[in-house]
Each structure stands twice: as structure tokens, then as C-alpha cells.
Coordinates of C-alpha atoms in Angstrom, one line a residue:
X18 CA -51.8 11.0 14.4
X19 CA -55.4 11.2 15.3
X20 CA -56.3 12.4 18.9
X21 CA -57.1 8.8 19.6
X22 CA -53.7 7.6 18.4
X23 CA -52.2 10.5 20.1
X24 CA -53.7 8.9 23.2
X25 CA -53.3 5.8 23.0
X26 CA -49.5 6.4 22.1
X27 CA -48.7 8.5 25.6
X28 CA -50.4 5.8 27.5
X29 CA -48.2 2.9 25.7
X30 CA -45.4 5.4 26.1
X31 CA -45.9 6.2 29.9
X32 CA -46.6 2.5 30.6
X33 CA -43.7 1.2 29.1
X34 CA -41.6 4.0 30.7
X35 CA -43.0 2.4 34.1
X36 CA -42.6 -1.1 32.9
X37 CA -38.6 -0.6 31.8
X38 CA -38.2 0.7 35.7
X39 CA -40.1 -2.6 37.0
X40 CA -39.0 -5.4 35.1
X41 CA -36.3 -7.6 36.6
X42 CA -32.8 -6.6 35.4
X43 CA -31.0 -9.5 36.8
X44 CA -29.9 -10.4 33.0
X45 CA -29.0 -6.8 32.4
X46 CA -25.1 -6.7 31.8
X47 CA -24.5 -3.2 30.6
X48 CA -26.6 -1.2 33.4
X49 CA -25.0 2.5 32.2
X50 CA -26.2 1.9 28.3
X51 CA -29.3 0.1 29.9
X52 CA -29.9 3.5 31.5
X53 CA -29.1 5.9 28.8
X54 CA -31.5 3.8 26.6
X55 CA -34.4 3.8 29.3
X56 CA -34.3 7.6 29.3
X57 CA -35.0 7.8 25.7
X58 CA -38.5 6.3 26.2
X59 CA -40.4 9.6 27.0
X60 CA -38.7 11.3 24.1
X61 CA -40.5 8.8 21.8
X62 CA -42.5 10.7 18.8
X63 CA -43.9 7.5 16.9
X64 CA -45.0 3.9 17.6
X65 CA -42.1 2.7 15.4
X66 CA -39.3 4.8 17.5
X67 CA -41.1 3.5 20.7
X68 CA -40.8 -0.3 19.3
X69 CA -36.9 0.1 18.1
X70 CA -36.5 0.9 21.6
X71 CA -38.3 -1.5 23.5
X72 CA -36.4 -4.3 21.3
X73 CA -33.2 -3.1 22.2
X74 CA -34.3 -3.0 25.6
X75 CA -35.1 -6.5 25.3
X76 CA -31.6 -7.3 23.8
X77 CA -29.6 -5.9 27.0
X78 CA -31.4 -8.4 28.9
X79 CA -34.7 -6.9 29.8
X80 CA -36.6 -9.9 28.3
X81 CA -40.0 -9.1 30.0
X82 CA -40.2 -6.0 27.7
X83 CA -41.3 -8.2 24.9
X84 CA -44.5 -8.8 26.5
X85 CA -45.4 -5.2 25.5
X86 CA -45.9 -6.4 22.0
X87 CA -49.2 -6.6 21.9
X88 CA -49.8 -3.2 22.8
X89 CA -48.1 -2.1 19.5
X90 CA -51.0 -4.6 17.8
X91 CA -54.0 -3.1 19.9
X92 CA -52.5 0.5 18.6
X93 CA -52.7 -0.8 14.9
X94 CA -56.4 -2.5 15.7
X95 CA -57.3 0.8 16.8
X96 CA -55.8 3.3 14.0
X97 CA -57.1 1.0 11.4
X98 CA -60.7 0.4 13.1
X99 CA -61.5 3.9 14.7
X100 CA -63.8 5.2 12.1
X101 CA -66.0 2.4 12.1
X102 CA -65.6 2.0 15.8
X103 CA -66.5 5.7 16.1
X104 CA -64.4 6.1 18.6
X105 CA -62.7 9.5 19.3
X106 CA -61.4 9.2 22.8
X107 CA -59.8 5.8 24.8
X108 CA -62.4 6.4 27.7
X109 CA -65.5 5.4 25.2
X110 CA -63.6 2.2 24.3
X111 CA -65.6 -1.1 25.2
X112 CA -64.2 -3.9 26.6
X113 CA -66.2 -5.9 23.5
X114 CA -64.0 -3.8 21.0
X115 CA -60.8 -5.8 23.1
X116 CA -62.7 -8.9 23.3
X117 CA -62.9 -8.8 19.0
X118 CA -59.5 -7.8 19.1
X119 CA -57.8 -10.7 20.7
X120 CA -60.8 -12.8 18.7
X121 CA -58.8 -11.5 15.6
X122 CA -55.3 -12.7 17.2
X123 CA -57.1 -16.0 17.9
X124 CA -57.4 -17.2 14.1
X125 CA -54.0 -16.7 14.0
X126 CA -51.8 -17.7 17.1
X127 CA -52.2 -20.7 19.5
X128 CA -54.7 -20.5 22.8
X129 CA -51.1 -20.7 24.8
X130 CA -50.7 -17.6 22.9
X131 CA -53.7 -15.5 23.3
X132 CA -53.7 -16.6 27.2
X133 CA -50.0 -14.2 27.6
X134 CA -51.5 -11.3 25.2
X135 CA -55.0 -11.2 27.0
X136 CA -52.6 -10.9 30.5
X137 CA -50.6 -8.5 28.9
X138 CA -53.3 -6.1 27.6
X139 CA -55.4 -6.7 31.0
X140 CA -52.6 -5.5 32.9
X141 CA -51.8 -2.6 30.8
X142 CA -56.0 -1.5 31.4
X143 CA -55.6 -2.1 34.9
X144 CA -52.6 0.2 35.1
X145 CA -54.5 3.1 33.4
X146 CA -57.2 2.1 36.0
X147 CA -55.2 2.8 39.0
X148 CA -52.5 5.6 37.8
X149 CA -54.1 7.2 35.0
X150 CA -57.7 7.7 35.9
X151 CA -59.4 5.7 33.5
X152 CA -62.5 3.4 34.6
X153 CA -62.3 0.4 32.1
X154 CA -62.8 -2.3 34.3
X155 CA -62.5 -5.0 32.0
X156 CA -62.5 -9.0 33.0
X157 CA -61.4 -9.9 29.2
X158 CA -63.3 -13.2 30.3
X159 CA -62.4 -15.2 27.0
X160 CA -62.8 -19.2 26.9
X161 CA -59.5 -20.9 26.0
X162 CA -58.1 -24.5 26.4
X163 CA -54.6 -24.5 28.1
X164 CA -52.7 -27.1 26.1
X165 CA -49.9 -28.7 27.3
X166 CA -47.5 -30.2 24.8
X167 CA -44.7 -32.4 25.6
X168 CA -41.6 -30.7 25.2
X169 CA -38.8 -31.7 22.3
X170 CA -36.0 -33.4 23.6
X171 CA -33.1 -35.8 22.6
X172 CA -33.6 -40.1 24.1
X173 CA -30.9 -41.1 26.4
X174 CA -29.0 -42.8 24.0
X175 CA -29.2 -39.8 21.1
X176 CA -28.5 -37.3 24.3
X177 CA -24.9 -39.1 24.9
X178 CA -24.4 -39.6 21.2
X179 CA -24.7 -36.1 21.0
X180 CA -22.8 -34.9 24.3
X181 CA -19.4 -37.5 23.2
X182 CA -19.3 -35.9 19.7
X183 CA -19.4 -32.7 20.7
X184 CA -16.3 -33.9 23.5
X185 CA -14.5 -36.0 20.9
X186 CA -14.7 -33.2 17.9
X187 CA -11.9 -30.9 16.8
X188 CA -13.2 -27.0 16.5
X189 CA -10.7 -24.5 15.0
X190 CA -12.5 -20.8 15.6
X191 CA -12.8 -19.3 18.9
X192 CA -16.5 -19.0 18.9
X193 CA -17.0 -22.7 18.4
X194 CA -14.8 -23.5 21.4
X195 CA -16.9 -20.7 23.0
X196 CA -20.2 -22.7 21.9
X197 CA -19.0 -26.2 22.6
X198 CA -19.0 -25.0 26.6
X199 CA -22.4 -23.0 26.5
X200 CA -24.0 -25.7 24.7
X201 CA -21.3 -28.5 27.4
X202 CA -22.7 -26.4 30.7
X203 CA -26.7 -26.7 29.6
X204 CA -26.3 -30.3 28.8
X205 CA -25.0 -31.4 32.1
X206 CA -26.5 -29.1 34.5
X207 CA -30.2 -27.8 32.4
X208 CA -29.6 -24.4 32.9
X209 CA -31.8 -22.1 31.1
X210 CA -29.4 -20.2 28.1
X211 CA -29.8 -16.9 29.9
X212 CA -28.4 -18.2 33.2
X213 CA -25.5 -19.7 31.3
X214 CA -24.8 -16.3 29.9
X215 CA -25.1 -14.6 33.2
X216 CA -21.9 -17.0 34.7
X217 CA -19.3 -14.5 36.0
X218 CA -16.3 -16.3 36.6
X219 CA -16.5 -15.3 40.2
X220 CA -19.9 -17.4 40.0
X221 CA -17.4 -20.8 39.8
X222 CA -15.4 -22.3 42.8
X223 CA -14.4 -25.8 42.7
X224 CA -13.1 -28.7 44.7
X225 CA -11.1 -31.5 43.5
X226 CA -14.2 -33.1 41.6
X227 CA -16.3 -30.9 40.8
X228 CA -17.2 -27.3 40.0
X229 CA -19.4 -25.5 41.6
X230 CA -22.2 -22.5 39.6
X231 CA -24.1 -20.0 41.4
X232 CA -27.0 -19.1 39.1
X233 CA -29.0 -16.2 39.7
X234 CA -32.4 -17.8 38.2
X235 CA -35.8 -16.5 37.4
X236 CA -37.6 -14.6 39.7
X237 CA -33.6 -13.6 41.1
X238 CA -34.1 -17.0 43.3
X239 CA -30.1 -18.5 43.8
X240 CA -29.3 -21.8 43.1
X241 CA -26.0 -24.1 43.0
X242 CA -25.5 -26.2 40.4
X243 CA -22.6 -28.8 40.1
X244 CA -21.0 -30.7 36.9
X245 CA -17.9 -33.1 37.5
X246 CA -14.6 -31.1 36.7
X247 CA -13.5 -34.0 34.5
X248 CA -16.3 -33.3 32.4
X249 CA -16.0 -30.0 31.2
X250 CA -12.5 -29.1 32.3
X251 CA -10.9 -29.2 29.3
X252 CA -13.3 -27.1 27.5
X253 CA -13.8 -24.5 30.3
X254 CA -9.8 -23.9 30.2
X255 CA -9.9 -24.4 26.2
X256 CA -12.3 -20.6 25.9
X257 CA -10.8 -19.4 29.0
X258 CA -7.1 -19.7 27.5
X259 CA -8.4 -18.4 23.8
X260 CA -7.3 -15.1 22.3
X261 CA -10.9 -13.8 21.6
X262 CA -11.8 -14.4 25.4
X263 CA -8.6 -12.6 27.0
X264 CA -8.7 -9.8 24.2
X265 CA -12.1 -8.7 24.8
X266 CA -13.2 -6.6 27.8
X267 CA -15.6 -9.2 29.6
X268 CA -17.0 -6.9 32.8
X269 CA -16.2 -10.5 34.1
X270 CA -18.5 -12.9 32.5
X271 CA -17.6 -16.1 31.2
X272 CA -18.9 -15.8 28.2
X273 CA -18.6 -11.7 27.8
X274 CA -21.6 -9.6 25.9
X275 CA -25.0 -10.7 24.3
X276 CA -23.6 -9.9 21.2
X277 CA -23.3 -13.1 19.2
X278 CA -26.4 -15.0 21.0
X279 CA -27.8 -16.5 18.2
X280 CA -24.7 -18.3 17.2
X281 CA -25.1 -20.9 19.7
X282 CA -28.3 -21.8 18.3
X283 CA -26.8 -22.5 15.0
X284 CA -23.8 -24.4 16.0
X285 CA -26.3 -26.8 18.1
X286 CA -28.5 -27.4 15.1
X287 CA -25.7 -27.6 12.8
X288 CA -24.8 -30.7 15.0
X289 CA -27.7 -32.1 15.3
X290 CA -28.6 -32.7 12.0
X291 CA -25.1 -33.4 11.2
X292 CA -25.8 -36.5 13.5
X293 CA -29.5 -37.2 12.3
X294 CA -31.4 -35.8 15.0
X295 CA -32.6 -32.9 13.4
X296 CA -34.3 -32.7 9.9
X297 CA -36.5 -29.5 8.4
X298 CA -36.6 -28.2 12.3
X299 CA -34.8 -25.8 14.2
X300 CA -34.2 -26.1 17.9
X301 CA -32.9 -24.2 20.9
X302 CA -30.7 -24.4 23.7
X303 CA -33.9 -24.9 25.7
X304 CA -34.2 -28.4 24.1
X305 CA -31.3 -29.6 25.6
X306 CA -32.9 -28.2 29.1
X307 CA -35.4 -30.4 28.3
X308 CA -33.4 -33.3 27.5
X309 CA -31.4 -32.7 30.7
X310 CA -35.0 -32.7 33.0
X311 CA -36.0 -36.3 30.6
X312 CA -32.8 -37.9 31.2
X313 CA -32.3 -37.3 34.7
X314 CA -36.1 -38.1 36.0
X315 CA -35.9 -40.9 33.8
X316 CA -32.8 -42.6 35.9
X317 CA -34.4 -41.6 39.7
X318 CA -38.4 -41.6 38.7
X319 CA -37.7 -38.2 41.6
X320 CA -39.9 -35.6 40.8
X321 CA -38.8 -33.4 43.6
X322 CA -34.7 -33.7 42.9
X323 CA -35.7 -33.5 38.7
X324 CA -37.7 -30.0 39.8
X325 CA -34.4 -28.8 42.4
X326 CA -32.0 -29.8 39.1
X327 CA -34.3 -27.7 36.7
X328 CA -35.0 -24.3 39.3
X329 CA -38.6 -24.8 38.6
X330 CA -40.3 -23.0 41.7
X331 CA -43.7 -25.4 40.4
X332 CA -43.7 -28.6 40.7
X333 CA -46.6 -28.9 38.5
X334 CA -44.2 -27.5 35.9
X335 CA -41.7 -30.1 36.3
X336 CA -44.8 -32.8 35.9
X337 CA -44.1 -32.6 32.4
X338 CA -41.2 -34.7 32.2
X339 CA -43.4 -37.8 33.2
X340 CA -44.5 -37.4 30.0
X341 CA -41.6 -37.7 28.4
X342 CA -41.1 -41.2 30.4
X343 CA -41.9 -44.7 28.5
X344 CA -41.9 -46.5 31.4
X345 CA -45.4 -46.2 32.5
X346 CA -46.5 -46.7 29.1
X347 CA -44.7 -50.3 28.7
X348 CA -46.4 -51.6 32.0
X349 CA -49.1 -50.1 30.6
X350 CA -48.9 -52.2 27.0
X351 CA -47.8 -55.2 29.3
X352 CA -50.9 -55.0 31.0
X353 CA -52.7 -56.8 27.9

């Protein structure tokens, strides 16, 4: 490493040190292998080591790590770019030199895109600002359009096609019984996948109807959501009851360890375009969210009980599913 890389790599090093400490680990499920991990970060010798880190990090549930990404790009700008920047320390860096970087990652990745890694990179100067004695400064003031795209999601009538097959079909392996529910539990109550994952069975009480699921959502804001017992009884006792779930040491979740996540996502596609929905595509358990928020604001037109159903904290988030509404667009045509 140059001196400059040598730099730089601390900095990233001692900020994501700070960052692992900060981050919300409400999705955390192994804190003690969470913690041996964590300690590892100051004995970092490379960018790469850092990186294998911070990923697995991310994979016990510290999701927010990811946005550290882009640091690992700006190191790589830098190392490749120093000469001719003839730069030899970080204090002499210009903010235009990060203004042509995330120019760079602009020809490449969407404005949505660039917005997250110019907040990212902002707050990562500002830290050095405030903790590390460094007088950057920067404003990153860049010009981009916020585009807002209408979210994939199945029509009401594919939705139920989808939900009865999945009810009505016989699965064989553990793990697809284990799926069916996941994929059951979004589908009638739009949880996000990671909130689904988080269930401990002590998060479940029940009446005679229904049942009853204390999430622990983003921003650790609490929320109950309900789904009608007759519903997903059947399934919930089905994974409950199978020899892969009572084997395994489950620290008390529903759905035991993050190993495995992906799977979910196959299974769901796998069905879908079994059924026709899907063609070249992929899709994630965050489509059926979606298709959950279009189905019920659809039936009640109730923004306010669409954005209690979803956990948005925004409304202005949950505006989205107007979108996703044809009714406004017939009275609309039927104006004519």
C-alpha cells in the first residue's frame, strides 16, 4: 500500500469499526458470533479481509453494513487515480475529485442509486470531520432526478391464484413446507422477509380465530399483525411438527438460522412461473409485500389502514400503491 491507501484504509477500517457498534441489530440472531466477528475489524490488514468481513456482518443480520460499499469503490478510485490526481495525503483531496467519482458511478447505476452512495460517502466525510480531525466540508451537491417506479406485484385474481395453489399443493421435503409458510405469512399479512425471519414462537399468541404476530419492524418500531388461524393453521403446525424443525437447535425462532435464505426466493419463482406469472424475471419475497399493500388498498381505497398493514412510518411511502390502482384510471378513460 501507498501512504495514501494506507490512509484511507484505517479511516474505512475505524469507521466501519464505529458503524458495526451503531447499526441496528434487531435482525441479529447470533449476538456471541456477531461479537467475536465485530472484534476482528481492527485486526484487518487489506481492503479484501476488511470486505469478507463486513459481508458476513451483513449475513448475521446487520443489513445496514452494506451501505459501506461504496467506500471499498472510493478506495479503488483512489489507488488507481492517485498519480494523476497527485495526491499523497487524504487532507489534500477535493471535494471535485468525489464529485468525478460518483460522476463515474453515474454512467453506470440508476439516479435512485447514486442518491444512497452520495449519502453514504457524505456521511463517512462528515464522520472524519467530527472524530478524526479532518476539514473536508463537502456538500456533494450533485443534481439527480428521484424516480419513482411502480412496484411489481401480482393482480387480485393472479394474487389468489397464486395463494390457493400454494394451499392446495402437495410438498415432500421439509424445506418446502418450511417455504410454503414464509412465503403463506408475507402473503396475508405484507411483512417484510426479514420480519418474517425474526418470528420467535413466543412472538405468536392466538385466540380462537386468529393469530396474533408481534413484529419488531424497521427502525425497532412494534407492530401486531393478525392472519385468520384457518388460514395458515395447517401449514404453521405442518413445519412446526417436521423433523428438520424439532432436530435443529432454533434459539427459538420459527424459522431457525439465516442459513438457507435464499431458498425461499427460489421456491417463490419456481411457482410463479410454473403458473405463468413469471417469465425471464426473478422476483422476491418483497413482491408479494407489494402485492399484499395493492390488494388490500385496492378493496378499502384507505390509505391510512393500507400504511398501518404495511409498517410504513411515511405515508408518502405508502402513496405508491395508488399507483398500482386502475380505478382512477377507468373513470378517467370514462371521462371521454
Amino acid at each position: 500500500m501507498t501512504s495514501l491507501e494506507r490512509e484511507l484504509f484505517e479511516l474505512i477500517k475505524d469507521y466501519a469499526d464505529f458503524k458495526s457498534k451503531t447499526y441496528s441489530k434487531h435482525n441479529v440472531r447470533d449476538l456471541d458470533s456477531f461479537q467475536i466477528l465485530q472484534n476482528q475489524i481492527n485486526n484487518t490488514q487489506s481492503m479484501q479481509e476488511l470486505n469478507g468481513i463486513c459481508q458476513r456482518l451483513c449475513y448475521f443480520g446487520v443489513k445496514s453494513i452494506a451501505n459501506l460499499k461504496i467506500l471499498n469503490h472510493f478506495y479503488n478510485f483512489l489507488k488507481e487515480n492517485s498519480k494523476a490526481l497527485k495526491i499523497k495525503e487524504l487532507k489534500l483531496l477535493k471535494e471535485s475529485v468525489v464529485i468525478d467519482f460518483l460522476y463515474n458511478l453515474s454512467l453506470r447505476y440508476k439516479d435512485s442509486s447514486i442518491f444512497v452512495f452520495k449519502t453514504n460517502i457524505g456521511t463517512f466525510f462528515k464522520y472524519l470531520d467530527k472524530n478524526r480531525g479532518y476539514r473536508f466540508n463537502f456538500s456533494l451537491k450533485m443534481s439527480l432526478g428521484k424516480q419513482v417506479k411502480i412496484p411489481k406485484f401480482l393482480p387480485k385474481e393472479k394474487f389468489f391464484d397464486f395463494i390457493n395453489y400454494l394451499k392446495n399443493a402437495s410438498f415432500h421435503t421439509d424445506l418446502d413446507k418450511r417455504n410454503r409458510l414464509i412465503v403463506l405469512i408475507v402473503a396475508y399479512s405484507g411483512l417484510r422477509s426479514s420480519e418474517v425471519r425474526g418470528l420467535k414462537t413466543t412472538d405468536i399468541t392466538g385466540d380462537e380465530q386468529n393469530y396474533y404476530f408481534k413484529v419488531n419492524g424497521k427502525g425497532n418500531k412494534e407492530r401486531i399483525a393478525i392472519i385468520r388461524k384457518e388460514l395458515i393453521e395447517e401449514f404453521l403446525q405442518e413445519w412446526l411438527n417436521t423433523p428438520t424443525r424439532k432436530r435443529k437447535n432454533s434459539k427459538g425462532y420459527i424459522f431457525m438460522t439465516a442459513k438457507n435464505t435464499n431458498t425461499t426466493s427460489y421456491f417463490l419463482n419456481k411457482i410463479l412461473k410454473k403458473l405463468g406469472f413469471l417469465q425471464d424475471i426473478n422476483v422476491g419475497l418483497h413482491m408479494l409485500r407489494h402485492s399484499f399493500g395493492s390488494y388490500i388498498y385496492g378493496e378499502t381505497k384507505d390509505l391510512i389502514l393500507t400504511q398501518n398493514a404495511l409498517g410504513h412510518s411515511n405515508i408518502e411511502t405508502t402513496k405508491i400503491y395508488i399507483h398500482t390502482n386502475n380505478d382512477y384510471c377507468r373513470q378517467v378513460a370514462n371521462l371521454f
